[in-house]
Every structure is written in C-alpha cells, then in structure tokens.
C-alpha cells in the first residue's frame, strides 16, 4: 500500500515481474549452459577416450551463458 492507502500502480508490478524474471533466468542460463556443453564434452570424452573435454565443455558453456546474460541484461 502506498502513503495514500491505494495499491501501487501497474508500473511497479511490471518492474517487479521483470526483476523476478531476470532473477530466475540468469542462474538458469548459467546452469543450463554448463550442463549442456559439459554433457557434450562428456559424450565426446566417452567417444574419443579422452578426459579433458568435460571441463572444457563446462567452461565453454559458462562463457557462452555469461555472454548471453550480458547481452540480454547488461546493456
């Protein structure tokens, strides 16, 4: 409730929703990027018989997710 006893207008509600959406989507981008590219690295490790592609995939996924977050919310 505001000082006048009225509910806040729709502007503050949309700001709250935008913040909530960003608060949920940023960690989702980070975790899904690491999971997807880490999973691809793990599959390539199993197929090629190596052991270095899983951490490389996780780091690449994290870097791409950070770029996506910056591009979407950092401007």
PDB file of N, CA and C in Angstrom:
ATOM      1  N   UNK A   1       0.830  -1.167   0.000  1.00  0.00           N
ATOM      2  CA  UNK A   1       0.000   0.000   0.000  1.00  0.00           C
ATOM      3  C   UNK A   1       0.883   1.241   0.000  1.00  0.00           C
ATOM      4  N   UNK A   2       0.453   2.221  -0.700  1.00  0.00           N
ATOM      5  CA  UNK A   2       1.200   3.471  -0.744  1.00  0.00           C
ATOM      6  C   UNK A   2       0.776   4.371   0.407  1.00  0.00           C
ATOM      7  N   UNK A   3       1.348   5.558   0.446  1.00  0.00           N
ATOM      8  CA  UNK A   3       1.043   6.509   1.525  1.00  0.00           C
ATOM      9  C   UNK A   3      -0.430   6.901   1.535  1.00  0.00           C
ATOM     10  N   UNK A   4      -1.042   6.969   0.367  1.00  0.00           N
ATOM     11  CA  UNK A   4      -2.434   7.398   0.276  1.00  0.00           C
ATOM     12  C   UNK A   4      -3.404   6.265   0.567  1.00  0.00           C
ATOM     13  N   UNK A   5      -2.940   5.076   0.831  1.00  0.00           N
ATOM     14  CA  UNK A   5      -3.811   3.954   1.109  1.00  0.00           C
ATOM     15  C   UNK A   5      -4.251   3.196  -0.125  1.00  0.00           C
ATOM     16  N   UNK A   6      -3.672   3.516  -1.275  1.00  0.00           N
ATOM     17  CA  UNK A   6      -4.004   2.808  -2.501  1.00  0.00           C
ATOM     18  C   UNK A   6      -2.900   1.821  -2.834  1.00  0.00           C
ATOM     19  N   UNK A   7      -3.271   0.851  -3.601  1.00  0.00           N
ATOM     20  CA  UNK A   7      -2.277  -0.117  -4.072  1.00  0.00           C
ATOM     21  C   UNK A   7      -1.385   0.541  -5.105  1.00  0.00           C
ATOM     22  N   UNK A   8      -0.143   0.100  -5.210  1.00  0.00           N
ATOM     23  CA  UNK A   8       0.734   0.665  -6.243  1.00  0.00           C
ATOM     24  C   UNK A   8       0.185   0.382  -7.633  1.00  0.00           C
ATOM     25  N   UNK A   9       0.545   1.239  -8.569  1.00  0.00           N
ATOM     26  CA  UNK A   9       0.054   1.112  -9.932  1.00  0.00           C
ATOM     27  C   UNK A   9       0.694  -0.042 -10.672  1.00  0.00           C
ATOM     28  N   UNK A  10       0.258  -0.255 -11.902  1.00  0.00           N
ATOM     29  CA  UNK A  10       0.791  -1.370 -12.695  1.00  0.00           C
ATOM     30  C   UNK A  10       2.266  -1.197 -13.055  1.00  0.00           C
ATOM     31  N   UNK A  11       2.785   0.025 -12.991  1.00  0.00           N
ATOM     32  CA  UNK A  11       4.190   0.219 -13.326  1.00  0.00           C
ATOM     33  C   UNK A  11       5.089  -0.551 -12.358  1.00  0.00           C
ATOM     34  N   UNK A  12       4.792  -0.471 -11.073  1.00  0.00           N
ATOM     35  CA  UNK A  12       5.643  -1.157 -10.102  1.00  0.00           C
ATOM     36  C   UNK A  12       5.458  -2.658 -10.185  1.00  0.00           C
ATOM     37  N   UNK A  13       4.260  -3.120 -10.559  1.00  0.00           N
ATOM     38  CA  UNK A  13       4.024  -4.546 -10.707  1.00  0.00           C
ATOM     39  C   UNK A  13       4.835  -5.103 -11.872  1.00  0.00           C
ATOM     40  N   UNK A  14       4.897  -4.368 -12.978  1.00  0.00           N
ATOM     41  CA  UNK A  14       5.678  -4.839 -14.121  1.00  0.00           C
ATOM     42  C   UNK A  14       7.174  -4.795 -13.822  1.00  0.00           C
ATOM     43  N   UNK A  15       7.616  -3.804 -13.046  1.00  0.00           N
ATOM     44  CA  UNK A  15       9.026  -3.761 -12.647  1.00  0.00           C
ATOM     45  C   UNK A  15       9.369  -4.949 -11.776  1.00  0.00           C
ATOM     46  N   UNK A  16       8.471  -5.294 -10.877  1.00  0.00           N
ATOM     47  CA  UNK A  16       8.696  -6.441 -10.002  1.00  0.00           C
ATOM     48  C   UNK A  16       8.758  -7.737 -10.807  1.00  0.00           C
ATOM     49  N   UNK A  17       7.863  -7.868 -11.778  1.00  0.00           N
ATOM     50  CA  UNK A  17       7.875  -9.071 -12.622  1.00  0.00           C
ATOM     51  C   UNK A  17       9.148  -9.149 -13.450  1.00  0.00           C
ATOM     52  N   UNK A  18       9.597  -8.028 -13.983  1.00  0.00           N
ATOM     53  CA  UNK A  18      10.826  -8.030 -14.774  1.00  0.00           C
ATOM     54  C   UNK A  18      12.018  -8.434 -13.919  1.00  0.00           C
ATOM     55  N   UNK A  19      12.081  -7.927 -12.698  1.00  0.00           N
ATOM     56  CA  UNK A  19      13.170  -8.293 -11.802  1.00  0.00           C
ATOM     57  C   UNK A  19      13.092  -9.768 -11.440  1.00  0.00           C
ATOM     58  N   UNK A  20      11.892 -10.263 -11.164  1.00  0.00           N
ATOM     59  CA  UNK A  20      11.729 -11.676 -10.820  1.00  0.00           C
ATOM     60  C   UNK A  20      12.113 -12.567 -11.986  1.00  0.00           C
ATOM     61  N   UNK A  21      11.712 -12.188 -13.202  1.00  0.00           N
ATOM     62  CA  UNK A  21      12.089 -12.974 -14.380  1.00  0.00           C
ATOM     63  C   UNK A  21      13.600 -13.006 -14.558  1.00  0.00           C
ATOM     64  N   UNK A  22      14.255 -11.872 -14.380  1.00  0.00           N
ATOM     65  CA  UNK A  22      15.710 -11.833 -14.507  1.00  0.00           C
ATOM     66  C   UNK A  22      16.371 -12.641 -13.404  1.00  0.00           C
ATOM     67  N   UNK A  23      15.833 -12.563 -12.200  1.00  0.00           N
ATOM     68  CA  UNK A  23      16.421 -13.291 -11.075  1.00  0.00           C
ATOM     69  C   UNK A  23      16.327 -14.799 -11.278  1.00  0.00           C
ATOM     70  N   UNK A  24      15.329 -15.275 -11.979  1.00  0.00           N
ATOM     71  CA  UNK A  24      15.216 -16.701 -12.254  1.00  0.00           C
ATOM     72  C   UNK A  24      15.949 -17.102 -13.528  1.00  0.00           C
ATOM     73  N   UNK A  25      15.982 -16.244 -14.525  1.00  0.00           N
ATOM     74  CA  UNK A  25      16.556 -16.654 -15.800  1.00  0.00           C
ATOM     75  C   UNK A  25      18.084 -16.612 -15.807  1.00  0.00           C
ATOM     76  N   UNK A  26      18.696 -15.705 -15.072  1.00  0.00           N
ATOM     77  CA  UNK A  26      20.161 -15.628 -15.086  1.00  0.00           C
ATOM     78  C   UNK A  26      20.797 -16.907 -14.544  1.00  0.00           C
ATOM     79  N   UNK A  27      20.436 -17.397 -13.355  1.00  0.00           N
ATOM     80  CA  UNK A  27      21.019 -18.667 -12.910  1.00  0.00           C
ATOM     81  C   UNK A  27      20.639 -19.839 -13.809  1.00  0.00           C
ATOM     82  N   UNK A  28      19.454 -19.776 -14.408  1.00  0.00           N
ATOM     83  CA  UNK A  28      19.042 -20.840 -15.321  1.00  0.00           C
ATOM     84  C   UNK A  28      19.932 -20.888 -16.552  1.00  0.00           C
ATOM     85  N   UNK A  29      20.251 -19.710 -17.104  1.00  0.00           N
ATOM     86  CA  UNK A  29      21.172 -19.670 -18.244  1.00  0.00           C
ATOM     87  C   UNK A  29      22.533 -20.242 -17.862  1.00  0.00           C
ATOM     88  N   UNK A  30      23.042 -19.856 -16.717  1.00  0.00           N
ATOM     89  CA  UNK A  30      24.367 -20.311 -16.299  1.00  0.00           C
ATOM     90  C   UNK A  30      24.396 -21.818 -16.088  1.00  0.00           C
ATOM     91  N   UNK A  31      23.418 -22.347 -15.377  1.00  0.00           N
ATOM     92  CA  UNK A  31      23.400 -23.780 -15.107  1.00  0.00           C
ATOM     93  C   UNK A  31      23.140 -24.597 -16.363  1.00  0.00           C
ATOM     94  N   UNK A  32      22.217 -24.147 -17.195  1.00  0.00           N
ATOM     95  CA  UNK A  32      21.921 -24.922 -18.398  1.00  0.00           C
ATOM     96  C   UNK A  32      23.074 -24.873 -19.399  1.00  0.00           C
ATOM     97  N   UNK A  33      23.756 -23.739 -19.489  1.00  0.00           N
ATOM     98  CA  UNK A  33      24.917 -23.674 -20.386  1.00  0.00           C
ATOM     99  C   UNK A  33      26.012 -24.631 -19.954  1.00  0.00           C
ATOM    100  N   UNK A  34      26.294 -24.660 -18.655  1.00  0.00           N
ATOM    101  CA  UNK A  34      27.314 -25.582 -18.158  1.00  0.00           C
ATOM    102  C   UNK A  34      26.873 -27.033 -18.318  1.00  0.00           C
ATOM    103  N   UNK A  35      25.587 -27.313 -18.093  1.00  0.00           N
ATOM    104  CA  UNK A  35      25.099 -28.690 -18.199  1.00  0.00           C
ATOM    105  C   UNK A  35      25.106 -29.186 -19.646  1.00  0.00           C
ATOM    106  N   UNK A  36      24.646 -28.347 -20.560  1.00  0.00           N
ATOM    107  CA  UNK A  36      24.564 -28.779 -21.963  1.00  0.00           C
ATOM    108  C   UNK A  36      25.956 -28.974 -22.555  1.00  0.00           C
ATOM    109  N   UNK A  37      26.816 -27.973 -22.417  1.00  0.00           N
ATOM    110  CA  UNK A  37      28.145 -28.099 -23.008  1.00  0.00           C
ATOM    111  C   UNK A  37      29.038 -29.058 -22.219  1.00  0.00           C
ATOM    112  N   UNK A  38      28.820 -29.161 -20.928  1.00  0.00           N
ATOM    113  CA  UNK A  38      29.523 -30.186 -20.148  1.00  0.00           C
ATOM    114  C   UNK A  38      29.094 -31.576 -20.565  1.00  0.00           C
ATOM    115  N   UNK A  39      27.790 -31.738 -20.820  1.00  0.00           N
ATOM    116  CA  UNK A  39      27.297 -33.030 -21.307  1.00  0.00           C
ATOM    117  C   UNK A  39      27.852 -33.374 -22.675  1.00  0.00           C
ATOM    118  N   UNK A  40      27.947 -32.379 -23.547  1.00  0.00           N
ATOM    119  CA  UNK A  40      28.572 -32.632 -24.862  1.00  0.00           C
ATOM    120  C   UNK A  40      30.043 -33.007 -24.703  1.00  0.00           C
ATOM    121  N   UNK A  41      30.725 -32.332 -23.788  1.00  0.00           N
ATOM    122  CA  UNK A  41      32.119 -32.675 -23.526  1.00  0.00           C
ATOM    123  C   UNK A  41      32.259 -34.078 -22.962  1.00  0.00           C
ATOM    124  N   UNK A  42      31.349 -34.456 -22.076  1.00  0.00           N
ATOM    125  CA  UNK A  42      31.381 -35.804 -21.511  1.00  0.00           C
ATOM    126  C   UNK A  42      31.141 -36.851 -22.595  1.00  0.00           C
ATOM    127  N   UNK A  43      30.160 -36.591 -23.475  1.00  0.00           N
ATOM    128  CA  UNK A  43      29.903 -37.532 -24.568  1.00  0.00           C
ATOM    129  C   UNK A  43      31.103 -37.658 -25.492  1.00  0.00           C
ATOM    130  N   UNK A  44      31.732 -36.533 -25.812  1.00  0.00           N
ATOM    131  CA  UNK A  44      32.925 -36.591 -26.661  1.00  0.00           C
ATOM    132  C   UNK A  44      34.082 -37.303 -25.956  1.00  0.00           C
ATOM    133  N   UNK A  45      34.213 -37.099 -24.650  1.00  0.00           N
ATOM    134  CA  UNK A  45      35.232 -37.820 -23.887  1.00  0.00           C
ATOM    135  C   UNK A  45      35.015 -39.324 -23.959  1.00  0.00           C
ATOM    136  N   UNK A  46      33.767 -39.752 -23.794  1.00  0.00           N
ATOM    137  CA  UNK A  46      33.470 -41.185 -23.850  1.00  0.00           C
ATOM    138  C   UNK A  46      33.719 -41.743 -25.242  1.00  0.00           C
ATOM    139  N   UNK A  47      33.386 -40.969 -26.269  1.00  0.00           N
ATOM    140  CA  UNK A  47      33.516 -41.439 -27.630  1.00  0.00           C
ATOM    141  C   UNK A  47      34.980 -41.486 -28.072  1.00  0.00           C
ATOM    142  N   UNK A  48      35.752 -40.440 -27.673  1.00  0.00           N
ATOM    143  CA  UNK A  48      37.140 -40.354 -28.111  1.00  0.00           C
ATOM    144  C   UNK A  48      38.124 -41.000 -27.140  1.00  0.00           C
ATOM    145  N   UNK A  49      37.671 -41.341 -25.937  1.00  0.00           N
ATOM    146  CA  UNK A  49      38.553 -41.948 -24.946  1.00  0.00           C
ATOM    147  C   UNK A  49      39.498 -40.959 -24.288  1.00  0.00           C
ATOM    148  N   UNK A  50      39.105 -39.713 -24.200  1.00  0.00           N
ATOM    149  CA  UNK A  50      39.927 -38.681 -23.567  1.00  0.00           C
ATOM    150  C   UNK A  50      39.311 -38.301 -22.220  1.00  0.00           C
ATOM    151  N   UNK A  51      39.953 -37.356 -21.535  1.00  0.00           N
ATOM    152  CA  UNK A  51      39.395 -36.919 -20.252  1.00  0.00           C
ATOM    153  C   UNK A  51      39.430 -35.399 -20.085  1.00  0.00           C
ATOM    154  N   UNK A  52      39.733 -34.657 -21.131  1.00  0.00           N
ATOM    155  CA  UNK A  52      39.882 -33.207 -20.996  1.00  0.00           C
ATOM    156  C   UNK A  52      38.697 -32.418 -21.535  1.00  0.00           C
ATOM    157  N   UNK A  53      37.798 -33.060 -22.246  1.00  0.00           N
ATOM    158  CA  UNK A  53      36.742 -32.309 -22.906  1.00  0.00           C
ATOM    159  C   UNK A  53      35.582 -31.945 -21.979  1.00  0.00           C
ATOM    160  N   UNK A  54      35.380 -32.700 -20.904  1.00  0.00           N
ATOM    161  CA  UNK A  54      34.317 -32.345 -19.963  1.00  0.00           C
ATOM    162  C   UNK A  54      34.574 -30.991 -19.315  1.00  0.00           C
ATOM    163  N   UNK A  55      35.745 -30.742 -18.699  1.00  0.00           N
ATOM    164  CA  UNK A  55      35.947 -29.411 -18.124  1.00  0.00           C
ATOM    165  C   UNK A  55      35.987 -28.295 -19.172  1.00  0.00           C
ATOM    166  N   UNK A  56      36.495 -28.610 -20.358  1.00  0.00           N
ATOM    167  CA  UNK A  56      36.497 -27.613 -21.427  1.00  0.00           C
ATOM    168  C   UNK A  56      35.060 -27.282 -21.829  1.00  0.00           C
ATOM    169  N   UNK A  57      34.205 -28.294 -21.928  1.00  0.00           N
ATOM    170  CA  UNK A  57      32.807 -28.063 -22.260  1.00  0.00           C
ATOM    171  C   UNK A  57      32.087 -27.250 -21.203  1.00  0.00           C
ATOM    172  N   UNK A  58      32.380 -27.513 -19.924  1.00  0.00           N
ATOM    173  CA  UNK A  58      31.760 -26.751 -18.840  1.00  0.00           C
ATOM    174  C   UNK A  58      32.191 -25.292 -18.917  1.00  0.00           C
ATOM    175  N   UNK A  59      33.465 -25.048 -19.152  1.00  0.00           N
ATOM    176  CA  UNK A  59      33.961 -23.674 -19.238  1.00  0.00           C
ATOM    177  C   UNK A  59      33.418 -22.942 -20.458  1.00  0.00           C
ATOM    178  N   UNK A  60      33.328 -23.625 -21.579  1.00  0.00           N
ATOM    179  CA  UNK A  60      32.761 -23.012 -22.783  1.00  0.00           C
ATOM    180  C   UNK A  60      31.280 -22.691 -22.561  1.00  0.00           C
ATOM    181  N   UNK A  61      30.560 -23.611 -21.942  1.00  0.00           N
ATOM    182  CA  UNK A  61      29.152 -23.363 -21.636  1.00  0.00           C
ATOM    183  C   UNK A  61      28.971 -22.196 -20.687  1.00  0.00           C
ATOM    184  N   UNK A  62      29.839 -22.081 -19.690  1.00  0.00           N
ATOM    185  CA  UNK A  62      29.770 -20.963 -18.758  1.00  0.00           C
ATOM    186  C   UNK A  62      30.071 -19.647 -19.473  1.00  0.00           C
ATOM    187  N   UNK A  63      31.075 -19.651 -20.334  1.00  0.00           N
ATOM    188  CA  UNK A  63      31.433 -18.434 -21.062  1.00  0.00           C
ATOM    189  C   UNK A  63      30.306 -17.995 -21.988  1.00  0.00           C
ATOM    190  N   UNK A  64      29.704 -18.937 -22.701  1.00  0.00           N
ATOM    191  CA  UNK A  64      28.596 -18.583 -23.590  1.00  0.00           C
ATOM    192  C   UNK A  64      27.379 -18.104 -22.807  1.00  0.00           C
ATOM    193  N   UNK A  65      27.121 -18.706 -21.659  1.00  0.00           N
ATOM    194  CA  UNK A  65      25.993 -18.275 -20.835  1.00  0.00           C
ATOM    195  C   UNK A  65      26.235 -16.875 -20.271  1.00  0.00           C
ATOM    196  N   UNK A  66      27.453 -16.590 -19.848  1.00  0.00           N
ATOM    197  CA  UNK A  66      27.766 -15.251 -19.356  1.00  0.00           C
ATOM    198  C   UNK A  66      27.612 -14.215 -20.466  1.00  0.00           C
ATOM    199  N   UNK A  67      28.036 -14.571 -21.668  1.00  0.00           N
ATOM    200  CA  UNK A  67      27.852 -13.665 -22.802  1.00  0.00           C
ATOM    201  C   UNK A  67      26.368 -13.416 -23.058  1.00  0.00           C
ATOM    202  N   UNK A  68      25.569 -14.478 -23.002  1.00  0.00           N
ATOM    203  CA  UNK A  68      24.137 -14.334 -23.227  1.00  0.00           C
ATOM    204  C   UNK A  68      23.487 -13.464 -22.156  1.00  0.00           C
ATOM    205  N   UNK A  69      23.875 -13.645 -20.908  1.00  0.00           N
ATOM    206  CA  UNK A  69      23.340 -12.815 -19.816  1.00  0.00           C
ATOM    207  C   UNK A  69      23.751 -11.376 -20.009  1.00  0.00           C
ATOM    208  N   UNK A  70      25.004 -11.133 -20.348  1.00  0.00           N
ATOM    209  CA  UNK A  70      25.455  -9.755 -20.583  1.00  0.00           C
ATOM    210  C   UNK A  70      24.701  -9.127 -21.749  1.00  0.00           C
ATOM    211  N   UNK A  71      24.548  -9.889 -22.811  1.00  0.00           N
ATOM    212  CA  UNK A  71      23.876  -9.365 -23.999  1.00  0.00           C
ATOM    213  C   UNK A  71      22.405  -9.043 -23.702  1.00  0.00           C
ATOM    214  N   UNK A  72      21.762  -9.869 -22.892  1.00  0.00           N
ATOM    215  CA  UNK A  72      20.344  -9.683 -22.625  1.00  0.00           C
ATOM    216  C   UNK A  72      20.072  -8.664 -21.520  1.00  0.00           C
ATOM    217  N   UNK A  73      20.873  -8.659 -20.450  1.00  0.00           N
ATOM    218  CA  UNK A  73      20.567  -7.816 -19.291  1.00  0.00           C
ATOM    219  C   UNK A  73      21.604  -6.731 -19.008  1.00  0.00           C
ATOM    220  N   UNK A  74      22.751  -6.798 -19.618  1.00  0.00           N
ATOM    221  CA  UNK A  74      23.814  -5.879 -19.259  1.00  0.00           C
ATOM    222  C   UNK A  74      23.837  -4.575 -20.006  1.00  0.00           C
ATOM    223  N   UNK A  75      23.030  -4.409 -20.982  1.00  0.00           N
ATOM    224  CA  UNK A  75      23.071  -3.192 -21.790  1.00  0.00           C
ATOM    225  C   UNK A  75      22.260  -2.100 -21.191  1.00  0.00           C
TER     226      UNK A  75
END
